[in-house]
GROMACS .gro file of C-alpha atoms in nm:
model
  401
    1UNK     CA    1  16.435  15.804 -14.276
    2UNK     CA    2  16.507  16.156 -14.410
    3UNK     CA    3  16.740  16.151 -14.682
    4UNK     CA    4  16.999  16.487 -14.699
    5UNK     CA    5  17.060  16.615 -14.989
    6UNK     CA    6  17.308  16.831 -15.073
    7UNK     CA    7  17.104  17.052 -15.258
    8UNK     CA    8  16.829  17.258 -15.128
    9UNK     CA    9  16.639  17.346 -15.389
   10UNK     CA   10  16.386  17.543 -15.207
   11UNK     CA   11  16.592  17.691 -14.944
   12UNK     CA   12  16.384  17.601 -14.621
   13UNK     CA   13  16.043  17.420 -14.508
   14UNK     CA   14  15.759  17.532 -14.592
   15UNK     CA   15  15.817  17.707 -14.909
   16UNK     CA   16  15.653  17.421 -15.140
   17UNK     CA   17  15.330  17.534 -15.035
   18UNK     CA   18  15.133  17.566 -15.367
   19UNK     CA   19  14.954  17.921 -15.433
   20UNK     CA   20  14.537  17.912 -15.359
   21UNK     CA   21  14.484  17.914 -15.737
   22UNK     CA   22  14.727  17.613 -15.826
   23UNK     CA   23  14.558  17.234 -15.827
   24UNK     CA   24  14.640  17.086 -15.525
   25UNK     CA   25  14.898  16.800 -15.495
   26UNK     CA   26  14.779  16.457 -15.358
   27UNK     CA   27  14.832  16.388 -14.989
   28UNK     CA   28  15.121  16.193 -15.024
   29UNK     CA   29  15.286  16.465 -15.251
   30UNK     CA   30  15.235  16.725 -15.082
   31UNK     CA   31  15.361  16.454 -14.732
   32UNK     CA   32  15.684  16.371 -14.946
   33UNK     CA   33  15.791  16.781 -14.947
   34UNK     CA   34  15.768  16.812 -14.632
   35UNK     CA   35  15.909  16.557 -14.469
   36UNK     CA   36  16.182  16.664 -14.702
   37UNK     CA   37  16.200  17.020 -14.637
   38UNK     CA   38  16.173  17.067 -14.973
   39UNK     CA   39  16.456  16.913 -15.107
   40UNK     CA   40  16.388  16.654 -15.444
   41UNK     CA   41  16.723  16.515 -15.500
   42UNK     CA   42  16.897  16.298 -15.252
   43UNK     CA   43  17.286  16.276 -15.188
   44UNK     CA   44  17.257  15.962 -15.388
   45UNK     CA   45  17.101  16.079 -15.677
   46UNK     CA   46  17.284  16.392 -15.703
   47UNK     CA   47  17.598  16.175 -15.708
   48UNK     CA   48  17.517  15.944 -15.919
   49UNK     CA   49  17.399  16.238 -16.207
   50UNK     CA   50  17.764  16.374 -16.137
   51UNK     CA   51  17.885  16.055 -16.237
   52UNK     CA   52  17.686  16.098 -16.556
   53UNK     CA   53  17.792  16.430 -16.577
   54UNK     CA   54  18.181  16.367 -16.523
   55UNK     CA   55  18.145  16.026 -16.817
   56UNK     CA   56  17.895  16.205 -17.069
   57UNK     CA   57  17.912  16.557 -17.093
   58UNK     CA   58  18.301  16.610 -17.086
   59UNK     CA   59  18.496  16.598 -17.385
   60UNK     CA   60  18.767  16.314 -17.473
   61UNK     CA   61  19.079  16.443 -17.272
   62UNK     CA   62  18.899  16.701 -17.045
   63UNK     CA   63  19.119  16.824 -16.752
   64UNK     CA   64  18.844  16.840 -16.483
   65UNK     CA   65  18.628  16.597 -16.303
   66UNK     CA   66  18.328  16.730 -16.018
   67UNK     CA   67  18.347  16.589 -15.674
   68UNK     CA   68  18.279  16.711 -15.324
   69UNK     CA   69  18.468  16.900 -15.098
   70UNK     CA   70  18.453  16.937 -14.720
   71UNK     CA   71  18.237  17.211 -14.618
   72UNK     CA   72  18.157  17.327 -14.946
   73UNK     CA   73  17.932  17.070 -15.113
   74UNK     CA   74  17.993  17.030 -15.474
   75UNK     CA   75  18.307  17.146 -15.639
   76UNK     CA   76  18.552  17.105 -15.965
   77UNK     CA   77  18.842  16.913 -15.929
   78UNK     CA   78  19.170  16.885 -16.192
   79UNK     CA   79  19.264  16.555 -16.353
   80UNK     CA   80  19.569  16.660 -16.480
   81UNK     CA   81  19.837  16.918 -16.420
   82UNK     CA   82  19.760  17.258 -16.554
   83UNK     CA   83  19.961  17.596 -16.650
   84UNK     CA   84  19.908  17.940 -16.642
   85UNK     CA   85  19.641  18.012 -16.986
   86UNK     CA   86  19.565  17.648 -17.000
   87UNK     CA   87  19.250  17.556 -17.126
   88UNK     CA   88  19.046  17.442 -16.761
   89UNK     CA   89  18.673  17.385 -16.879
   90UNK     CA   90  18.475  17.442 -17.260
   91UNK     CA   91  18.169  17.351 -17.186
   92UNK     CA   92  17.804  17.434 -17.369
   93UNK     CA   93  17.493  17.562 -17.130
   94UNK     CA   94  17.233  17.342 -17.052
   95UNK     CA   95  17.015  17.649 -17.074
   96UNK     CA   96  17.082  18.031 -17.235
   97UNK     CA   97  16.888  18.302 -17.292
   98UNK     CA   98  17.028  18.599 -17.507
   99UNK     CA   99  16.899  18.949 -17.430
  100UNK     CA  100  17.160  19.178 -17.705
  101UNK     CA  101  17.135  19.026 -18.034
  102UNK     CA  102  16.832  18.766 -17.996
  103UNK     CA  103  16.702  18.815 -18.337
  104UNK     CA  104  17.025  18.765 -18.493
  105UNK     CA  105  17.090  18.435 -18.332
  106UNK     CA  106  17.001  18.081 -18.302
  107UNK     CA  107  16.737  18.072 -18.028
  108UNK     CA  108  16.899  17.686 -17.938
  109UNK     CA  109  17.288  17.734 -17.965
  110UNK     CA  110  17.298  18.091 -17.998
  111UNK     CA  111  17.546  18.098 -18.303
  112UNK     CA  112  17.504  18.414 -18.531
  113UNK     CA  113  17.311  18.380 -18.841
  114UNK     CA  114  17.433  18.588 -19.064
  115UNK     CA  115  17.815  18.635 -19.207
  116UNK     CA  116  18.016  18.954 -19.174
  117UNK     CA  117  17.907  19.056 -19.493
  118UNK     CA  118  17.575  19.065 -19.419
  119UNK     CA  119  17.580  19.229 -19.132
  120UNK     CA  120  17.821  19.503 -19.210
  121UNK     CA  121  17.576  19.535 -19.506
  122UNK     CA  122  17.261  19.564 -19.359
  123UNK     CA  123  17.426  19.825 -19.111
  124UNK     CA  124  17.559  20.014 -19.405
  125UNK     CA  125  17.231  20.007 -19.595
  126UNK     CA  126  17.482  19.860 -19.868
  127UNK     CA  127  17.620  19.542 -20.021
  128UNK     CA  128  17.973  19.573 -19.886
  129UNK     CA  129  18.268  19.367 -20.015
  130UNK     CA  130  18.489  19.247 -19.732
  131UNK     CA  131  18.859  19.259 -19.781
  132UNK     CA  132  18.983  18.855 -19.800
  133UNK     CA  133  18.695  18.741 -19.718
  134UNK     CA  134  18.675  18.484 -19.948
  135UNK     CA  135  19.022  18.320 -19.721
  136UNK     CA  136  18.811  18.400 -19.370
  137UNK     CA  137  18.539  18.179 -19.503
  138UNK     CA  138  18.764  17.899 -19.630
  139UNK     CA  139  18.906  17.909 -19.247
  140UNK     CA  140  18.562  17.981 -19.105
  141UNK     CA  141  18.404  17.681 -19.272
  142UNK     CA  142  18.225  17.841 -19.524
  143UNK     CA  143  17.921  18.017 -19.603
  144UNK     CA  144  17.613  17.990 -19.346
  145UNK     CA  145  17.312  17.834 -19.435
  146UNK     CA  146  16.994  17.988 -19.446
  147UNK     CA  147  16.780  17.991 -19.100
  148UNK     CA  148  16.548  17.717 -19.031
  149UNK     CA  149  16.194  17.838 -18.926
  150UNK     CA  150  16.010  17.727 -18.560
  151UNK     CA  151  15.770  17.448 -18.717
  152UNK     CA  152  15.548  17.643 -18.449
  153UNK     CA  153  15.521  17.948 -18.650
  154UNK     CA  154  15.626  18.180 -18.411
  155UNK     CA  155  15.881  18.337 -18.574
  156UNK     CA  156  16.221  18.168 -18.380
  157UNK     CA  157  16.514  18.111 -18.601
  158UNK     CA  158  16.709  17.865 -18.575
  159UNK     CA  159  17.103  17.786 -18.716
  160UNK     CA  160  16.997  17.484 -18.870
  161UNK     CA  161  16.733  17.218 -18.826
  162UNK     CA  162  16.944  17.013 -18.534
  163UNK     CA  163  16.894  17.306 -18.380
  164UNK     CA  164  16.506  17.323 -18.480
  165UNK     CA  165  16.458  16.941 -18.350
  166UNK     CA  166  16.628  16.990 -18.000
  167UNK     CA  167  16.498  17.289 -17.898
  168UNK     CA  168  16.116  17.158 -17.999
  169UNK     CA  169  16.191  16.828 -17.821
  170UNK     CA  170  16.344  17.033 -17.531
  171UNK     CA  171  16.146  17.309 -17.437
  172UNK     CA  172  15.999  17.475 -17.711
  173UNK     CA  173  15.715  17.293 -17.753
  174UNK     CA  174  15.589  17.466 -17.413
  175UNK     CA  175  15.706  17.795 -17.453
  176UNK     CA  176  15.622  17.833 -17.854
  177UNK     CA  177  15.436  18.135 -17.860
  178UNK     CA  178  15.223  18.042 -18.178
  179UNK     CA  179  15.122  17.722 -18.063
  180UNK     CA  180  15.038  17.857 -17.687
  181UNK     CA  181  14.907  18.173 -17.718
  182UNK     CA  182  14.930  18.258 -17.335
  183UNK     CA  183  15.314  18.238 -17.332
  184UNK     CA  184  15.294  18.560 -17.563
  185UNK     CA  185  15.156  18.739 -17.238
  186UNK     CA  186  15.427  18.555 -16.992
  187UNK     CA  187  15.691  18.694 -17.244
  188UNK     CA  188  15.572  19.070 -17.235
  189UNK     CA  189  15.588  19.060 -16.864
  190UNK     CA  190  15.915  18.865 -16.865
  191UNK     CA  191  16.050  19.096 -17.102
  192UNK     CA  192  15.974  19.434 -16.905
  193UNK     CA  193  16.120  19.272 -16.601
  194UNK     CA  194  16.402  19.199 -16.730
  195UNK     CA  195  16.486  18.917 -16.412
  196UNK     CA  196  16.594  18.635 -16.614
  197UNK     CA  197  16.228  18.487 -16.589
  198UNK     CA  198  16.234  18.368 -16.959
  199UNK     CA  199  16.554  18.196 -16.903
  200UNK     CA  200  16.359  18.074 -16.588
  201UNK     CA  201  16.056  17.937 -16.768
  202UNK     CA  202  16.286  17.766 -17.044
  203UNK     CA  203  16.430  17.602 -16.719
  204UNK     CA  204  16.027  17.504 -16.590
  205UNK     CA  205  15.985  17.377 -16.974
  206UNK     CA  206  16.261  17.164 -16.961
  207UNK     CA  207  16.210  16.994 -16.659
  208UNK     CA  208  15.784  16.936 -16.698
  209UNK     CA  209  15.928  16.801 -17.050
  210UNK     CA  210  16.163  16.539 -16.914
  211UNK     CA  211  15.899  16.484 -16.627
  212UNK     CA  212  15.609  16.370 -16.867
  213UNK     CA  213  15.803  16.155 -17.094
  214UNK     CA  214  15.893  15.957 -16.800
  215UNK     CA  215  15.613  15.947 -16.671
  216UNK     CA  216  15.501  15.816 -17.016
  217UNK     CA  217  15.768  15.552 -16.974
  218UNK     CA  218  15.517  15.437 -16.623
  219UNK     CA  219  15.802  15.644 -16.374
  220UNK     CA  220  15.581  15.768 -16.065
  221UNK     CA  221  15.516  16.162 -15.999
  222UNK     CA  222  15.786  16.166 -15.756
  223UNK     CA  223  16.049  15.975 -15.938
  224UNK     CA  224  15.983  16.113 -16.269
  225UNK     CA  225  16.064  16.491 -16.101
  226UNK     CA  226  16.357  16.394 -15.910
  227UNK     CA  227  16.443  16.257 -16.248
  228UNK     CA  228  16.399  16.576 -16.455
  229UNK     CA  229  16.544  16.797 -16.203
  230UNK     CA  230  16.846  16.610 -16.173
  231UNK     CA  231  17.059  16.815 -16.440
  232UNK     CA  232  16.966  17.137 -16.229
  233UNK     CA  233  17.067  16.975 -15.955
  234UNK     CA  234  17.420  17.143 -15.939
  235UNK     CA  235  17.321  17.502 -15.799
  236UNK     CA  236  17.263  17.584 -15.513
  237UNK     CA  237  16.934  17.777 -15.452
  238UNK     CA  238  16.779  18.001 -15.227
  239UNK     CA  239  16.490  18.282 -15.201
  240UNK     CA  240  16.557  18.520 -15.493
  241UNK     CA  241  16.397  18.820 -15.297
  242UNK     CA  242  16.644  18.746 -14.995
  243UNK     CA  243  16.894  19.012 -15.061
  244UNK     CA  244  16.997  19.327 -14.892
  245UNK     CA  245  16.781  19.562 -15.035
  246UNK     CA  246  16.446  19.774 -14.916
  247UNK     CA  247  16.184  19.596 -14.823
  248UNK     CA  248  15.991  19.751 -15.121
  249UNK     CA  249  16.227  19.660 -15.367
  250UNK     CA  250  16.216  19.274 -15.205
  251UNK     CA  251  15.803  19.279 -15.218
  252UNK     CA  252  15.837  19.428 -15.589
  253UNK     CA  253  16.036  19.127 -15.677
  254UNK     CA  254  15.796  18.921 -15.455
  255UNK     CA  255  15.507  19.053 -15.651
  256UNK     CA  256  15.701  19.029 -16.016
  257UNK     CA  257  15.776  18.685 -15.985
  258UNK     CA  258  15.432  18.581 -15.821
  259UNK     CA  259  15.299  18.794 -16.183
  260UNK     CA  260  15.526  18.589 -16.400
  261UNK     CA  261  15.430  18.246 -16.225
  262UNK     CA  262  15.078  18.305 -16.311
  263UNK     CA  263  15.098  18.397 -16.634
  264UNK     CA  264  15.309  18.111 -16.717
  265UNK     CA  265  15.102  17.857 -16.531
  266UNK     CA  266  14.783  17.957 -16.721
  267UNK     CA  267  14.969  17.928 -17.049
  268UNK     CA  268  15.105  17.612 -17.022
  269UNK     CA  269  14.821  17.446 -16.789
  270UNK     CA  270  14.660  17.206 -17.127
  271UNK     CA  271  15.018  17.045 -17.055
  272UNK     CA  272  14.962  16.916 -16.689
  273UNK     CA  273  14.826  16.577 -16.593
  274UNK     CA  274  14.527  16.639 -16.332
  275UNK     CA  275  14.591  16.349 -16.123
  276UNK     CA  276  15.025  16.483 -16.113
  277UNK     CA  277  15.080  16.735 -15.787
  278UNK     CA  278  15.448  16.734 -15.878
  279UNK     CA  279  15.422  16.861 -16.234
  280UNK     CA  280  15.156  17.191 -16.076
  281UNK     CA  281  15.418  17.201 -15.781
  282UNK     CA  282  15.696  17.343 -16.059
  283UNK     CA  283  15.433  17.667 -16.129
  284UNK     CA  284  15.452  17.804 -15.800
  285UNK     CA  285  15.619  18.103 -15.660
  286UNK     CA  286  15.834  17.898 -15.467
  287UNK     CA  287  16.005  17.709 -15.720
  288UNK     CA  288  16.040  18.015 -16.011
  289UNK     CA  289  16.230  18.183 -15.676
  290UNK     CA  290  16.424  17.931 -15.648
  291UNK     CA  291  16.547  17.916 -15.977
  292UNK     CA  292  16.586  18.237 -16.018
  293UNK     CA  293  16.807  18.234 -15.739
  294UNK     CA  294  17.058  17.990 -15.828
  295UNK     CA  295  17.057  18.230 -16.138
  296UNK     CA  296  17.238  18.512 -15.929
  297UNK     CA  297  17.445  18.259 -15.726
  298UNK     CA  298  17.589  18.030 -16.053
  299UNK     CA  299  17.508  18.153 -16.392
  300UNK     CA  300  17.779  18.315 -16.599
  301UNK     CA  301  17.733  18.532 -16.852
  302UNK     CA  302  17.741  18.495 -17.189
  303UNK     CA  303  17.917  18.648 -17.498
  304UNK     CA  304  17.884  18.544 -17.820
  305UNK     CA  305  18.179  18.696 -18.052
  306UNK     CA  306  18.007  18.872 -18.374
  307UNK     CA  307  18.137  18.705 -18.708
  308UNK     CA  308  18.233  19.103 -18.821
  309UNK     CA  309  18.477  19.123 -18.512
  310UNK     CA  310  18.584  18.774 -18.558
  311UNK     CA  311  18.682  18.896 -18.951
  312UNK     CA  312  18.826  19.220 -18.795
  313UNK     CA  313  19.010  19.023 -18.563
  314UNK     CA  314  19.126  18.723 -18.856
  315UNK     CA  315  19.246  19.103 -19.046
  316UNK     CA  316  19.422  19.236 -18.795
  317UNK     CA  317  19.607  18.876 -18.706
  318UNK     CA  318  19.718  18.958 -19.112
  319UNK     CA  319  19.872  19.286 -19.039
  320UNK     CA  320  19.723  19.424 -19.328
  321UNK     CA  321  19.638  19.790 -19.376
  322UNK     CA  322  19.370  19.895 -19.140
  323UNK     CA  323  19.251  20.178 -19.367
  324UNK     CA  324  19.092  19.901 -19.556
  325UNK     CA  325  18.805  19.816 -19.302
  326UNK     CA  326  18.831  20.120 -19.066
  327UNK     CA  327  18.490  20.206 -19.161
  328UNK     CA  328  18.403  19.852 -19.020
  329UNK     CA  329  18.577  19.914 -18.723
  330UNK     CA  330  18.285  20.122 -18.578
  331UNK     CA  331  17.963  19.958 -18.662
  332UNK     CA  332  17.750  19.855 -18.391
  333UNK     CA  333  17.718  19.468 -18.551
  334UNK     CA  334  18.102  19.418 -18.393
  335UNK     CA  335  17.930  19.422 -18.074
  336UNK     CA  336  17.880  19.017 -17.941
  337UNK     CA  337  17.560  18.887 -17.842
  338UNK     CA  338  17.512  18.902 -17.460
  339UNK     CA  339  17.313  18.653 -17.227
  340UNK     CA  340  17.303  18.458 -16.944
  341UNK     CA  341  17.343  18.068 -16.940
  342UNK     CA  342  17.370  17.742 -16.679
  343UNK     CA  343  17.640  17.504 -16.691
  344UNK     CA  344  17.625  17.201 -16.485
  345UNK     CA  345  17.991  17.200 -16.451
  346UNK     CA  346  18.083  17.524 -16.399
  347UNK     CA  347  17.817  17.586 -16.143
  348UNK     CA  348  18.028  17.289 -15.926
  349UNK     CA  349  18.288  17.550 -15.931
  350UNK     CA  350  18.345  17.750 -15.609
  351UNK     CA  351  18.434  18.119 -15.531
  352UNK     CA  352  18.778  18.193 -15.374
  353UNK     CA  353  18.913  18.545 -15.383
  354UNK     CA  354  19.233  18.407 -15.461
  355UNK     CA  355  19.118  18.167 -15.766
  356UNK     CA  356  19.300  17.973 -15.964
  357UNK     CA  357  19.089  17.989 -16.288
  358UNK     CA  358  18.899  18.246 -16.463
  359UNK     CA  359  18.601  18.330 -16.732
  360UNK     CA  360  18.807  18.342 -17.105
  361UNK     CA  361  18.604  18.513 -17.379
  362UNK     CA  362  18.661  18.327 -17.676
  363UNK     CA  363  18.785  18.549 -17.979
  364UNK     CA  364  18.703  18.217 -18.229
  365UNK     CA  365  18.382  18.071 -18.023
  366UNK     CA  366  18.040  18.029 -18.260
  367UNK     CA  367  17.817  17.933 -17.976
  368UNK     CA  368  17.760  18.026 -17.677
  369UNK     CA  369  17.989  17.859 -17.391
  370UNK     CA  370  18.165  17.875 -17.101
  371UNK     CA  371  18.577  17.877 -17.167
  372UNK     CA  372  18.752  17.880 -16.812
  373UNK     CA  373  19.152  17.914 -16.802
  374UNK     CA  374  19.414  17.888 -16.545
  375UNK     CA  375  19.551  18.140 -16.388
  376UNK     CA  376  19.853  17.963 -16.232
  377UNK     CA  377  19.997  17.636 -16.190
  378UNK     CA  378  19.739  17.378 -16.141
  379UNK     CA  379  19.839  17.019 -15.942
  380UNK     CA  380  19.613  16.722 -16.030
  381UNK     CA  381  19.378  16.673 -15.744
  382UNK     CA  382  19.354  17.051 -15.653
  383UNK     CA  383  18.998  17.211 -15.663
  384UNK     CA  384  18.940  17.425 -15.958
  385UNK     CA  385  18.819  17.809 -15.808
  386UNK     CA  386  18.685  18.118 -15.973
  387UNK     CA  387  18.565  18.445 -15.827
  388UNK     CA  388  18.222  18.527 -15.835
  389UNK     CA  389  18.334  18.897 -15.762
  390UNK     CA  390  18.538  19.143 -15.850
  391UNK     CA  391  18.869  19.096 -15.696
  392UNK     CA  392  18.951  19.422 -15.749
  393UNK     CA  393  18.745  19.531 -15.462
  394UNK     CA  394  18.802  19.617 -15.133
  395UNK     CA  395  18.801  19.327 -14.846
  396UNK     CA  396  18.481  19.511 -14.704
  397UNK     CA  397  18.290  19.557 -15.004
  398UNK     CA  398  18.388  19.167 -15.100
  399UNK     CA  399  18.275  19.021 -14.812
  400UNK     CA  400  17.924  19.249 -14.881
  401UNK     CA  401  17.914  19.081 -15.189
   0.00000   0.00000   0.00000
């Protein structure tokens, strides 16, 4: 019997085809998808990695629980009664990807990783002396320590080496450009595109990661996927060309992502078991479109506050003279690091034009996260909303949206 799942990862039947130049699946692979329609979590499962979700990844005394609603599949429920500015949801990405302000940040966490000083500094072509800086430090924790290297050699810096560790155990021992020379070629490509497919292939390296080591642990094909995916398994996903545009910007994206698949495929291929259809069947077009989909349908965007505007900020809180760091004021290192990320509870959380929560940028944040808030009175039980649009909008152009 035909399990349902409420997510559909590939959107319809027939899309987990795999390319002519892929390795072909085994017959009873490529038999499981499409009985399936394409779907590799079950209702079960995906309830049962909420469950994990909801007990694991949620801080001691966190306000919101996911669930399901009628109608609308997954969604993000409040424990507790809430007030207008209360705190909703801080939660860290299971994936990021920065685009402004890479190089300055940890390629894991994405916490800056240099001080205010140094920036402002470097910007200035000067050593600069901060005004109180010395007291911002003492509240800021103190000095940062010097990057830690990729042990790959590929030039990544990371925060520290927790950061290092995960992010090699993670993903990075995939996608290290040093150590797998074709991934250099996948990130040129990636890069000009500009589509999220890094983010994308960090999402591919993740999952084949979690895939082989239980497989290692004697998991089958099948149940060491529907394993791997399961902390994907959140977002919904669809076609990522399957949007009101022309038809020749919807076969350029066709075409981009087929390009980016094949690229990353031939990097990466030393990594995939011969005898494993399910590991080849994540490097087809098919799958990258799906991900790249739930992308544009969940992700949330991510700012991470410069350390210079969190000093000119901590300043400013002082109401001290401004002459004193106006010449800060208009550096281009104030600016905050800007990405994309994937949160496993915030993508639970439905649109409403009407919501009851919304995106906070937080001033004092290090890393990169998602802060939600409330915008009105919240009653235990009630689902947790945010818009996906701007409300500001008129009803026609929202419902285009």
């Amino acid at each position: 019997k035909a399990t349902v799942s409420v997510l559909n990862w590939f959107g319809r039947a027939g899309l987990m085809r795999l390319p002519a130049d892929a390795s072909p699946a085994p017959r009873r692979a490529r038999r499981w998808r499409v009985n399936q329609n394409g779907r590799w979590v079950s209702e079960g499962r995906a309830v049962r990695y909420l469950a994990r979700v909801n007990t694991r990844r949620l801080p001691v005394g966190a306000r919101v629980a996911a669930g399901h609603t009628a109608g609308k599949g997954r969604g993000l429920f409040a424990t507790t009664s809430l007030e207008p500015g209360d705190a909703v949801l801080d939660e860290a990405p299971l994936c990021a990807e920065v685009e402004d302000g890479e190089e300055e940040t940890c390629r894991y966490c994405k916490k800056w990783l240099s001080g205010a000083d140094v920036l402002a500094s470097l910007e200035l072509g000067e050593r600069v002396r901060l005004p109180g800086y010395d007291a911002f430090l003492a509240q800021a924790g103190g000095e940062r320590p010097l990057p830690t290297p990729c042990r790959g050699g590929c030039g990544a810096q990371y925060c520290g080496e927790p950061c290092e560790r995960r992010a090699w155990r993670e993903y990075h021992q995939v996608l290290c450009p040093r150590r797998v020379p074709g991934v250099r070629a996948f990130n040129s490509h990636a890069i000009g595109e500009r589509h999220g497919f890094r983010l994308a292939a960090q999402v591919v390296a993740r999952v084949l990661v979690r895939h082989l080591a239980r497989r290692a642990k004697g998991a089958s094909p099948a149940d060491a996927l529907k394993g791997a995916w399961a902390p994907f398994s959140s977002a919904f996903r669809g076609v990522w060309w399957d949007v009101p545009e022309p038809a020749a910007v919807r076969t350029e994206m066709r075409e981009g992502c087929g390009v980016s698949v094949g690229l990353l495929r031939r990097a990466v291929r030393r990594f995939l078991p011969l005898d494993d259809g399910y590991a080849a069947a994540l490097f087809t077009v098919s799958t990258f479109s799906s991900i790249l989909s739930s992308f544009e349908l969940n992700n949330l965007d991510v700012f991470v506050p410069s350390p210079l505007h969190q000093y000119l900020h901590w300043y400013e809180a002082l109401r001290r003279p401004p002459r004193k760091v106006a010449a800060f004021q208009g550096l281009s290192a104030v600016a905050p690091a800007r990405g994309t990320a994937f949160y496993a509870l915030q993508s639970c959380a439905n649109h409403s034009c009407a919501p009851n929560a919304e995106a906070h940028t937080d001033v004092g944040a290090a890393r990169a996260g998602c802060h939600l808030r409330a915008l009105r009175h919240i009653a235990p039980g009630e689902e947790i909303t945010i818009s996906y649009i701007d409300t500001e909008q008129p009803t026609a152009a929202r419902q285009a949206d």
